[in-house]
Coordinates of C-alpha atoms in Angstrom, one line a residue:
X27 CA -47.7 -10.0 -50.5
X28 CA -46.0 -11.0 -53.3
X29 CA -44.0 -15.0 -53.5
X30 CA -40.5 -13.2 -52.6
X31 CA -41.5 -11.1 -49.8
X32 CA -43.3 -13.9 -48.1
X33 CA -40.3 -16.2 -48.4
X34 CA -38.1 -13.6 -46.5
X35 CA -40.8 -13.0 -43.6
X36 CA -40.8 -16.6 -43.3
X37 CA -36.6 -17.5 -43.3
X38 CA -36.8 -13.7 -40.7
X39 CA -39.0 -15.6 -38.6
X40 CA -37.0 -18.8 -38.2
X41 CA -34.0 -16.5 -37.5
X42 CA -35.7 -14.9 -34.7
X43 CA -37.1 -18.2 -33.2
X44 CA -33.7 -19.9 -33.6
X45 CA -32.2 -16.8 -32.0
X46 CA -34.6 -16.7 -29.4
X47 CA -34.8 -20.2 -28.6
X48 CA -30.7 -19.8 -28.6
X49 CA -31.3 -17.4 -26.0
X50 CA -34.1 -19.7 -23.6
X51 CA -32.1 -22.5 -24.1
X52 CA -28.8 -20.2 -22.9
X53 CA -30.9 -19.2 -20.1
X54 CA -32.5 -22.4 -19.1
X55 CA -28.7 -24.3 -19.0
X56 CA -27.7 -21.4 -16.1
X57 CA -31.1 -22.3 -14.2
X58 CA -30.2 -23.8 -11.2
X59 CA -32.2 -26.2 -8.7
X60 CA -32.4 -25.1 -4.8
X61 CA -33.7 -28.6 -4.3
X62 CA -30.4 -29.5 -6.1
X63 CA -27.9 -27.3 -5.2
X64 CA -24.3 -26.4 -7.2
X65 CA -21.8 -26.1 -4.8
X66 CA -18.3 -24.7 -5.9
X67 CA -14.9 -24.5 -4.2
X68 CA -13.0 -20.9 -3.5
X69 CA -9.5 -20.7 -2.5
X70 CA -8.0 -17.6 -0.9
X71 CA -5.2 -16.1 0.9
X72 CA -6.8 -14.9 3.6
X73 CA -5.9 -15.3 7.2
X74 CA -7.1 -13.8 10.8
X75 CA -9.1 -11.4 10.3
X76 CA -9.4 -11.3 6.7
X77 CA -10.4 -15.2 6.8
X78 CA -13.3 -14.7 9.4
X79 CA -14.3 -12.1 7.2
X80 CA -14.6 -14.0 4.2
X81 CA -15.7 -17.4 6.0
X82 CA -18.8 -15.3 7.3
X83 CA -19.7 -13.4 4.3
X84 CA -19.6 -16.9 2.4
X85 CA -22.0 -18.4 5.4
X86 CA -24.5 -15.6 4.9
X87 CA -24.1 -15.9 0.7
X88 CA -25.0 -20.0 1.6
X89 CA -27.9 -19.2 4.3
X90 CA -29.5 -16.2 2.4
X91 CA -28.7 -15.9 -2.1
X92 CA -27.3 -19.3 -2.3
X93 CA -30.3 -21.3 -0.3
X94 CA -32.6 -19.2 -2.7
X95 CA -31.0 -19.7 -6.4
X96 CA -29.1 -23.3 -5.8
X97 CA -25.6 -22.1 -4.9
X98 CA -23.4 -23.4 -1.9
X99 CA -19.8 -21.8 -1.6
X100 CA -17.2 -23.8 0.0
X101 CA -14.1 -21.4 1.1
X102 CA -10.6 -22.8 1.8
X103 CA -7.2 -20.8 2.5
X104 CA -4.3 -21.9 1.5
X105 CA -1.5 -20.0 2.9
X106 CA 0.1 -16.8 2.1
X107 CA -0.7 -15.8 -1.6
X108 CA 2.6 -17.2 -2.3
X109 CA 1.2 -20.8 -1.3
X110 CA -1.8 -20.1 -2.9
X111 CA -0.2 -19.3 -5.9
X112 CA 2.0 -22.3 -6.3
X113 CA -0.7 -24.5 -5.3
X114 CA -3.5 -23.4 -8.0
X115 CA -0.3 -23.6 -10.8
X116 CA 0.6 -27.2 -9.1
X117 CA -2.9 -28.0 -9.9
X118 CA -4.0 -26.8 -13.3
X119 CA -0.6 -28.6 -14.3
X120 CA -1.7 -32.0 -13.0
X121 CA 1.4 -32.1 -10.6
X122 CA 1.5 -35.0 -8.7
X123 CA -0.3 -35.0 -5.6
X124 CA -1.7 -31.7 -6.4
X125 CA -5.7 -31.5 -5.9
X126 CA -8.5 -30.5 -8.6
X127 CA -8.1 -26.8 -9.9
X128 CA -11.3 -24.9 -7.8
X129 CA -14.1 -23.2 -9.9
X130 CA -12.6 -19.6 -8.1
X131 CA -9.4 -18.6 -6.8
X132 CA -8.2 -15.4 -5.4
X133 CA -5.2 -14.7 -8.0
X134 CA -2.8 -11.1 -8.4
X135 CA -3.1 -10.6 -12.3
X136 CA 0.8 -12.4 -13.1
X137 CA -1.0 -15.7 -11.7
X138 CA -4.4 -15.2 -13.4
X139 CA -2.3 -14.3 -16.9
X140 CA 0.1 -17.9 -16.4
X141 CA -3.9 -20.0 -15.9
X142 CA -4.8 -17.8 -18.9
X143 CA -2.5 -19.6 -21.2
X144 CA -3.4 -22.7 -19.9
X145 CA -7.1 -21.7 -21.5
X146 CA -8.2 -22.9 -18.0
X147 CA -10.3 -19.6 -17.1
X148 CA -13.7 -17.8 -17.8
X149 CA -14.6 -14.7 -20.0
X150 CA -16.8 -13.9 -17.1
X151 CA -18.2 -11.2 -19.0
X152 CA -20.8 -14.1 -20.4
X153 CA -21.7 -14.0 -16.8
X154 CA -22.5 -10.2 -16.6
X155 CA -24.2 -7.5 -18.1
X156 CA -22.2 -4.5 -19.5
X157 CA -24.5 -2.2 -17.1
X158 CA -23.4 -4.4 -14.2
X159 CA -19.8 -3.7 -15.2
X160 CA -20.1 -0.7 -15.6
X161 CA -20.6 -0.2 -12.0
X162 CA -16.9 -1.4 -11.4
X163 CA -14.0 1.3 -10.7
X164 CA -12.8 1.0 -14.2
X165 CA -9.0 0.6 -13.4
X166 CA -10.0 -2.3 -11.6
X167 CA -11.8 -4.3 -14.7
X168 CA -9.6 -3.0 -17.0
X169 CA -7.0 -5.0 -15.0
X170 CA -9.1 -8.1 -15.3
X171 CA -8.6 -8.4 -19.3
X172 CA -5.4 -10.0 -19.3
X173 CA -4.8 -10.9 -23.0
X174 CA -5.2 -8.3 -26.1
X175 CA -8.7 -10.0 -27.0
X176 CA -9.7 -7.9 -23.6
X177 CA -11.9 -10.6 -22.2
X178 CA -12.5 -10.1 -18.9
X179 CA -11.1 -12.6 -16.7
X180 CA -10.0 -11.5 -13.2
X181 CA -12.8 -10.3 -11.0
X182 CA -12.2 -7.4 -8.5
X183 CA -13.4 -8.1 -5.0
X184 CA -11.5 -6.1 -2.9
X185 CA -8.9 -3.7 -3.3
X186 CA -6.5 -1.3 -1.7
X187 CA -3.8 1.2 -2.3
X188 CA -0.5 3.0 -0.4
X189 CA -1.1 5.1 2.5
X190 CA 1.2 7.1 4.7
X191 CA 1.5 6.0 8.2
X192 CA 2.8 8.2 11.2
X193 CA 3.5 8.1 15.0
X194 CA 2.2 10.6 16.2
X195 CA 3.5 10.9 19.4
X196 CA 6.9 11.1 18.4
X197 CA 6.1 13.2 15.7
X198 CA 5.3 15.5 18.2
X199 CA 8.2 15.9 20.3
X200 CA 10.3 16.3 17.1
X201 CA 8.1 19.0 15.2
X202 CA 8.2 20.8 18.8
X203 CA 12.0 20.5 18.9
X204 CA 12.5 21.5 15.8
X205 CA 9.2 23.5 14.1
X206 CA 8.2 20.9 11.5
X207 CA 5.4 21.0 9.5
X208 CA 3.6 17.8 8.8
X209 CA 2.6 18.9 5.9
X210 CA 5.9 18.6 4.5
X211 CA 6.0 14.6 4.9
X212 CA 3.2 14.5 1.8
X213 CA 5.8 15.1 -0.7
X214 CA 8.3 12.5 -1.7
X215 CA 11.0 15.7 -1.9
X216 CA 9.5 17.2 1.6
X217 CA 9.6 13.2 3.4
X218 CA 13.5 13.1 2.0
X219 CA 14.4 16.7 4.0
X220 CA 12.3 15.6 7.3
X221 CA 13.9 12.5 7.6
X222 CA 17.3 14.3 7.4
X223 CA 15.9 17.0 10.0
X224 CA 15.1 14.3 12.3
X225 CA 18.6 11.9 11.6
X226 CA 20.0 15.1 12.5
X227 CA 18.2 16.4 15.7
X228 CA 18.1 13.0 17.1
X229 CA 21.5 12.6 16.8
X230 CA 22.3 15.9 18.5
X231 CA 20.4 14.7 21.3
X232 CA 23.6 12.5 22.4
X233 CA 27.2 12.5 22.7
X234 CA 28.2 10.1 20.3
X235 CA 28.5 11.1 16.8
X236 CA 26.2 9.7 13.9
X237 CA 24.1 8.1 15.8
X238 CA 20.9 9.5 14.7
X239 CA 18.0 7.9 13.6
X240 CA 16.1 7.1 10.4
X241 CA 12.3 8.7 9.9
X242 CA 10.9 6.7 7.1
X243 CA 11.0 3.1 5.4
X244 CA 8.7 1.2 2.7
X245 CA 7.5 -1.8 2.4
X246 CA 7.0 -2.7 -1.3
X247 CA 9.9 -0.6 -3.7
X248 CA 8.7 -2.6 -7.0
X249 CA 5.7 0.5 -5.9
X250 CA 8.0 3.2 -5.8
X251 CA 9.7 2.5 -8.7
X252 CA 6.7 1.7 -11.0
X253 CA 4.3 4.5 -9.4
X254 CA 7.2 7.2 -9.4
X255 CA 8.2 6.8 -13.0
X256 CA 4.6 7.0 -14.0
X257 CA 4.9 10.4 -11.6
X258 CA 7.9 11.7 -13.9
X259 CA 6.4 10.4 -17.1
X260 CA 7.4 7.1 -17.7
X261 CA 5.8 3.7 -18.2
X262 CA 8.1 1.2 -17.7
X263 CA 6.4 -1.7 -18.3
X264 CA 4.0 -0.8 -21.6
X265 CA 1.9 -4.1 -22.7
X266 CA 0.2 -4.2 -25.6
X267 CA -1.2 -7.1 -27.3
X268 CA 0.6 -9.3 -24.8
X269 CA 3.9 -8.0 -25.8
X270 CA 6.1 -5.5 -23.4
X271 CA 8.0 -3.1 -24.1
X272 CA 11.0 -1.8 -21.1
X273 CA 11.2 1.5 -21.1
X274 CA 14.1 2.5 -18.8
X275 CA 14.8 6.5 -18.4
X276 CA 18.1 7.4 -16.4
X277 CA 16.8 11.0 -15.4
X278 CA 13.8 9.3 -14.0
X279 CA 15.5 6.5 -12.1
X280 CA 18.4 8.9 -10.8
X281 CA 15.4 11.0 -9.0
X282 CA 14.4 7.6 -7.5
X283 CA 17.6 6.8 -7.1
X284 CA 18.3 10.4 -5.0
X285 CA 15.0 10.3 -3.2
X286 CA 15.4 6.3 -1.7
X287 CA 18.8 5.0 -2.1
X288 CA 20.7 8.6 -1.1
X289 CA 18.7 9.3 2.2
X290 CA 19.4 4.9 3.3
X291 CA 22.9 5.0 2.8
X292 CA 22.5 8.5 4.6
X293 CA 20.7 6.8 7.3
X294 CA 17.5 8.4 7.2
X295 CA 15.6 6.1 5.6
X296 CA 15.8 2.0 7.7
X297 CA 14.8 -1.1 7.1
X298 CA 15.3 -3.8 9.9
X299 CA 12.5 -6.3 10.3
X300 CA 10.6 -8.1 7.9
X301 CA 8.0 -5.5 8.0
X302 CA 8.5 -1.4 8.2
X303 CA 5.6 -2.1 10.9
X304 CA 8.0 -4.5 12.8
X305 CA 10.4 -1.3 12.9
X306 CA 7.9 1.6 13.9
X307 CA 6.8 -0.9 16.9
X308 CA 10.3 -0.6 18.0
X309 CA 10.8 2.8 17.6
X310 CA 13.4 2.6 14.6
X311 CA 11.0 4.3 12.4
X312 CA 8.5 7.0 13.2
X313 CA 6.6 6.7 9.5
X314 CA 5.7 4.4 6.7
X315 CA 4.5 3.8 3.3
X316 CA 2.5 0.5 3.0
X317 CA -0.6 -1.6 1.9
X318 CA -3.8 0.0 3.4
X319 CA -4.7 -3.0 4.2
X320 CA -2.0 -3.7 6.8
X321 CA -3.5 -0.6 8.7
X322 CA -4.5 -3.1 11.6
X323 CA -0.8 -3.5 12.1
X324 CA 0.8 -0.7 12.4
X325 CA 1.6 -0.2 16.3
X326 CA -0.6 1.1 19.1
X327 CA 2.9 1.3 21.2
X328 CA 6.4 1.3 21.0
X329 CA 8.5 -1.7 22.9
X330 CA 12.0 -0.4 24.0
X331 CA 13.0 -3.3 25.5
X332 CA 10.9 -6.5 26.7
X333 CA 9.5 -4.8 29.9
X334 CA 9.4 -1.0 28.3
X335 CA 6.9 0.3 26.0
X336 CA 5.2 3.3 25.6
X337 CA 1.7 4.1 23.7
X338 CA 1.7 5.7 20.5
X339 CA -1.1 7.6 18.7
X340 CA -1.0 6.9 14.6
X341 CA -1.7 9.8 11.6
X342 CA -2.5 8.6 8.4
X343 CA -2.1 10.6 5.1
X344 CA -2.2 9.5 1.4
X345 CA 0.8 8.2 0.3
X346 CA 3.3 11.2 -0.5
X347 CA 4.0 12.0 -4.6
X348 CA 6.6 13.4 -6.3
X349 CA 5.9 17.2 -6.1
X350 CA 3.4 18.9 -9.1
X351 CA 4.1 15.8 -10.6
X352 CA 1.5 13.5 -12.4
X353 CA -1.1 12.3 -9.5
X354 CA -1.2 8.4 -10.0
X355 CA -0.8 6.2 -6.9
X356 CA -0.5 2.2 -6.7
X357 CA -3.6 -0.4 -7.5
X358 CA -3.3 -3.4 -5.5
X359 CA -5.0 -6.7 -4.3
X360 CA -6.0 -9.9 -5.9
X361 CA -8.9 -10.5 -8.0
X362 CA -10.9 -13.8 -8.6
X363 CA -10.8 -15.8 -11.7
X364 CA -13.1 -18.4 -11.9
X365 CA -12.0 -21.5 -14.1
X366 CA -14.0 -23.2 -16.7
X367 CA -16.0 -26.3 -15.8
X368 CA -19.6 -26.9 -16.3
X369 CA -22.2 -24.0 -17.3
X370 CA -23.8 -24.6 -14.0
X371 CA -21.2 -24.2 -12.3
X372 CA -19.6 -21.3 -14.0
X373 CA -22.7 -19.1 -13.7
X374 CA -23.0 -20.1 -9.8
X375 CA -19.2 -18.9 -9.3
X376 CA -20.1 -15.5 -10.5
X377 CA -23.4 -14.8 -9.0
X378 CA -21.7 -15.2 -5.8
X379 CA -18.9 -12.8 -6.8
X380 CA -21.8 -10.6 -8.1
X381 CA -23.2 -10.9 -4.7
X382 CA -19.7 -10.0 -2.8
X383 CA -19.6 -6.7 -4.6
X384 CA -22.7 -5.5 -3.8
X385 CA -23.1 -2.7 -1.3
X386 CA -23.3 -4.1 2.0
X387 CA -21.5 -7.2 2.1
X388 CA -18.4 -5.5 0.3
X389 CA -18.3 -2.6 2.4
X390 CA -18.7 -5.4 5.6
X391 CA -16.0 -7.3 4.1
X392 CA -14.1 -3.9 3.4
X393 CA -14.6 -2.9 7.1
X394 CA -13.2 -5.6 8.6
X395 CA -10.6 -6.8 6.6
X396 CA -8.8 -3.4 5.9
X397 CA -9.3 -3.9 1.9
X398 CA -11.8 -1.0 -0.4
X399 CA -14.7 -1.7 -1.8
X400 CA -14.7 -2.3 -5.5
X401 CA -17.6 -0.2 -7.1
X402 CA -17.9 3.5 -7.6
X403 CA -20.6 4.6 -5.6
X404 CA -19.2 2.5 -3.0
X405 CA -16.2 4.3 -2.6
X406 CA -18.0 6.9 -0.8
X407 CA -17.2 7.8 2.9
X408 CA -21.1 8.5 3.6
X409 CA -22.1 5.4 1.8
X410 CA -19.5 3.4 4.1
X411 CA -20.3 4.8 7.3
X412 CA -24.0 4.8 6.8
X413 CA -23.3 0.5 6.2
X414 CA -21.4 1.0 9.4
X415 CA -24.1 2.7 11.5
X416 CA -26.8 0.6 10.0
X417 CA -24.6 -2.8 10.9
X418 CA -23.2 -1.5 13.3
X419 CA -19.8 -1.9 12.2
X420 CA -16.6 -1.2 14.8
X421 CA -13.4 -0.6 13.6
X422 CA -10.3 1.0 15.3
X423 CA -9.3 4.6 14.4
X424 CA -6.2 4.0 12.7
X425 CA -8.1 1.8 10.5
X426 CA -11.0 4.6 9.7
X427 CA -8.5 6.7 9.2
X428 CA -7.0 4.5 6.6
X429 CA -10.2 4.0 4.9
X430 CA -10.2 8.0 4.6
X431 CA -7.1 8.2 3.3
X432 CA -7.3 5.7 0.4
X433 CA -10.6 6.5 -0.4
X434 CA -9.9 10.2 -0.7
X435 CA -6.7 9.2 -2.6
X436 CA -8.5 6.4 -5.0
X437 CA -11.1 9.5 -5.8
X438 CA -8.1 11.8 -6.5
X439 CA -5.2 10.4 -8.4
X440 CA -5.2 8.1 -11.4
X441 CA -4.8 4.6 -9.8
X442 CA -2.3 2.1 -11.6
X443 CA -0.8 -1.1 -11.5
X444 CA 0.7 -2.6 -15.1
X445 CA -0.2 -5.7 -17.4
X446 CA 1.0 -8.7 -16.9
X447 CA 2.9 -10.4 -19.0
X448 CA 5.7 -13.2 -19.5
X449 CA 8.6 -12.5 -16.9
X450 CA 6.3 -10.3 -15.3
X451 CA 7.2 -11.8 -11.9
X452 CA 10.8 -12.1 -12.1
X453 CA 11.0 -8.4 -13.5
X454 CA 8.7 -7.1 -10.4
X455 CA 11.4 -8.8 -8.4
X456 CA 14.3 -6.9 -9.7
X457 CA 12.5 -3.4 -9.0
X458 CA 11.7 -5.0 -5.3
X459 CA 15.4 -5.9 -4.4
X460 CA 18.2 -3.9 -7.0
X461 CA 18.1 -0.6 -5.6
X462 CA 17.3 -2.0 -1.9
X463 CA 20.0 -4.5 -1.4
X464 CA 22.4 -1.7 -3.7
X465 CA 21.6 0.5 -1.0
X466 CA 22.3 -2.3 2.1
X467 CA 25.0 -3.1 1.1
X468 CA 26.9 0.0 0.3
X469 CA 25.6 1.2 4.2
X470 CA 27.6 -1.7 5.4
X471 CA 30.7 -0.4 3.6
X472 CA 29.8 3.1 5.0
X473 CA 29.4 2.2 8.6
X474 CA 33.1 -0.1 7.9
X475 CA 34.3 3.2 6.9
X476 CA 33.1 5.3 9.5
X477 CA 34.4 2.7 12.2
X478 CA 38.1 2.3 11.3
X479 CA 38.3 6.6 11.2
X480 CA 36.9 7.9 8.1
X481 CA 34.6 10.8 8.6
X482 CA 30.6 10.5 7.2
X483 CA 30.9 12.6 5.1
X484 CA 33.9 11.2 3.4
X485 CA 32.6 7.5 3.7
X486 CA 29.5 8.6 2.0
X487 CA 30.4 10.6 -0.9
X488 CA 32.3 7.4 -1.5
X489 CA 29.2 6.3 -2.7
X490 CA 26.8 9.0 -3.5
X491 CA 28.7 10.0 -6.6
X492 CA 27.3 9.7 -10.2
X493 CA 29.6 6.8 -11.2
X494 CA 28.1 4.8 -8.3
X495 CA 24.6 5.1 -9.9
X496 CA 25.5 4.7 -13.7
X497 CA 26.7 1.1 -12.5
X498 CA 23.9 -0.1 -10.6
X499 CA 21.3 1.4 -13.6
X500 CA 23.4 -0.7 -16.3
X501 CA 23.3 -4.0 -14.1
X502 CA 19.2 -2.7 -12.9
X503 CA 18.8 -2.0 -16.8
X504 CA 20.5 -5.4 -17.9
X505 CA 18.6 -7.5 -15.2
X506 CA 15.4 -6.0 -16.8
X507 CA 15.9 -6.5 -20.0
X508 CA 16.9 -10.4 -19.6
X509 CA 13.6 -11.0 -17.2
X510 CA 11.7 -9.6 -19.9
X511 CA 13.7 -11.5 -23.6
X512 CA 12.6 -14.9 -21.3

């Protein structure tokens, strides 16, 4: 070997030691000490239920994985997600009084994007392997890279989607009555003309006049807007490289528009408590479109009055789509993010993550606390109910049936849920409430109307009329557009 190629095997092989020794060293710093344990500090959202849940998960995490590797997880709630929210901000801002920011925190992506430009969180992907990532639902870590450098940075634990829920037992009596077809309520256009069939025949079944009731209400609009423009073919929110771009379309948002706001001021669609559960326990509403993970609380009876009630049984469908339209339905549930403190500690905060998502302690988690599982071959009915028989695992059938639903659903449709970005939050506040509160308040001045002598009809076109909706779309396009300049 001549002088020259000897010099280059030599400076090769310091490379490769320096390299490799990069490497042990890398490995040796995430090495933890059972006799020595790291402990780190979660903070969630989760109550009932979904807290014991978690709390014994995180128990069996500390008595099991943790005991062996050097890891103990300490688990607090704190609140509603709205607490927990304002409390984790409170804290990575030093507010006074606030506490330490926790290693993890259970965060929807508009929070993890504000801690993001704090430089407060984690590329966790220097925690995980692209194989092990790779076993994700890949809308859900896709989600997770906030920024346009497409770190990843919001880990998915738990997730869930929209269902369809139904009374049954009402349903019943009114298909009888009337020979409806409950396949039509899986349509957006089909739910629209079966609440109008029921507003109808329940109002023939007395003597005073327009006093039918509503079918259907939902729970989160922001969904329905977002998730039916992408339907029709429109983004509304595109993010790229951190900067959004509003795209508005009136042909789109006057088929919303027809298919929400005409059938409320029609009074076939309600809204009454805080909840469209709160209504279909008292019998205002026979159907729903919600979280699956509020299954649990849809009714088992209807109350009449405080010593009447009846028992109800419940359907459950996916949620109903725009008809031969694009087949996307709504992504929801936080992620974690796990902020940046020592290597130690970093590495212990995702191993436990790791461990959440594996098979059986997601699916338990997913069992009890009405959430999906986050990976793709556990989003598989026979891999859930085979956890379930092995575990023995109880849940009630409205539940199951929910599971069904969203899984088939999360299977079948493109799932979505947009970037964040800045004014992300006040903009998903003006799809929640514009087109609601339009349509409250223009019922009040129907039902005004109707009481001092004008006929429904009359007092309605009053409002259903094209110049009615080209308002509210320049104020809802306005709004929009301001949330999204600040």
């Amino acid at each position: 070997m001549n002088r020259s190629g000897f010099v280059k095997l030599i400076i090769t092989s310091m490379i490769v030691l320096l390299l490799t020794g990069c490497d042990l060293k890398k490995e040796e710093s995430y090495k933890l000490d059972p006799e020595n344990p790291t402990s780190i500090e979660i903070w969630h959202y989760y109550n009932g239920q979904q807290k014991m849940a978690f709390d014994k998960l995180v128990k069996e995490f500390n008595d099991t994985v943790g005991a062996e590797k050097g890891i103990i997880v300490e688990a607090f709630s704190q609140g509603n997600v709205v607490d927990l929210s304002e409390k984790v901000l409170d804290s990575a801002n030093k507010k006074v009084g606030s506490e330490e920011v926790p290693n993890v925190f259970a965060a929807y992506s508009d929070t993890a994007y504000e801690m993001d430009k704090l430089e407060l969180l984690v590329d966790i992907s220097k925690y995980i392997s692209k194989d092990e990532l790779n076993e994700y639902i890949e809308e859900y870590v896709d989600e997770g890279r906030l920024n346009s450098d497409n770190k990843f940075k919001l880990f998915p634990i738990a997730k869930s989607t929209e269902i369809l829920m139904l009374n049954k037992t009402d349903w019943d009596k009114f298909a009888k009555a009337t020979n409806s077809n409950i396949n039509d309520i899986q349509t957006i256009e089909g739910l629209v003309e079966t609440s109008k069939k029921y507003y109808e025949w329940t109002d023939s079944l007395t003597k005073e006049p327009n006093d039918g009731k509503a079918f259907f209400g939902r729970d989160a609009l922001a969904n329905y807007i977002i998730i039916g423009s992408k339907q029709l073919g429109v983004e509304i929110f595109s993010v790229k490289d951190g900067k959004v771009t509003l795209n508005l379309d009136e042909k789109v948002m006057k088929k919303l528009w027809d298919n929400f706001y005409v059938p409320y001021i029609n009074g076939y669609f309600a809204s009454y408590g805080k909840f469209r559960s709160d209504d279909a326990k008292t019998g205002d509403i026979l159907a729903l479109v919600g979280s699956s993970s509020g299954a649990s609380y849809f009714p088992g009876e209807v109350m009449l009055n405080d010593n009447e009630s009846y028992k109800i049984e419940t359907s459950v469908f996916q949620a109903p789509r725009f008809k031969d339209k694009e087949k996307y339905a709504v992504q929801q549930g936080a992620g974690m993010a796990v902020t940046k403190s020592t290597k130690e500690e970093e590495y212990a905060s995702v191993e436990f993550l790791k461990w959440f998502t594996d098979k059986e302690s997601n699916i338990k988690f997913s069992i009890a606390s009405g959430y999906l599982p986050v990976k793709k071959k556990t989003n598989d009915l026979n891999v859930i109910k085979d956890v379930m028989n092995k575990d023995d695992l109880k849940v009630s059938s409205k539940v199951e049936s929910s599971i069904v639903s969203s899984i088939e659903q999360i299977n079948s449709c493109k799932l979505y849920t947009n970037k964040a970005f800045d004014g992300g939050t006040k903009a998903r506040q003006i799809l929640e409430y514009s087109m609601i509160d339009k349509a409250k308040e223009d019922l009040k001045k129907i039902n005004e109307l109707i009481k001092n002598g004008t006929s429904k009809e009359n007092a309605v076109a009053q409002f259903n009329n094209d110049e009615n909706f080209s308002e509210w779309f320049l104020n809802f396009k306005t709004e929009l557009e301001n949330a999204v300049k600040e």
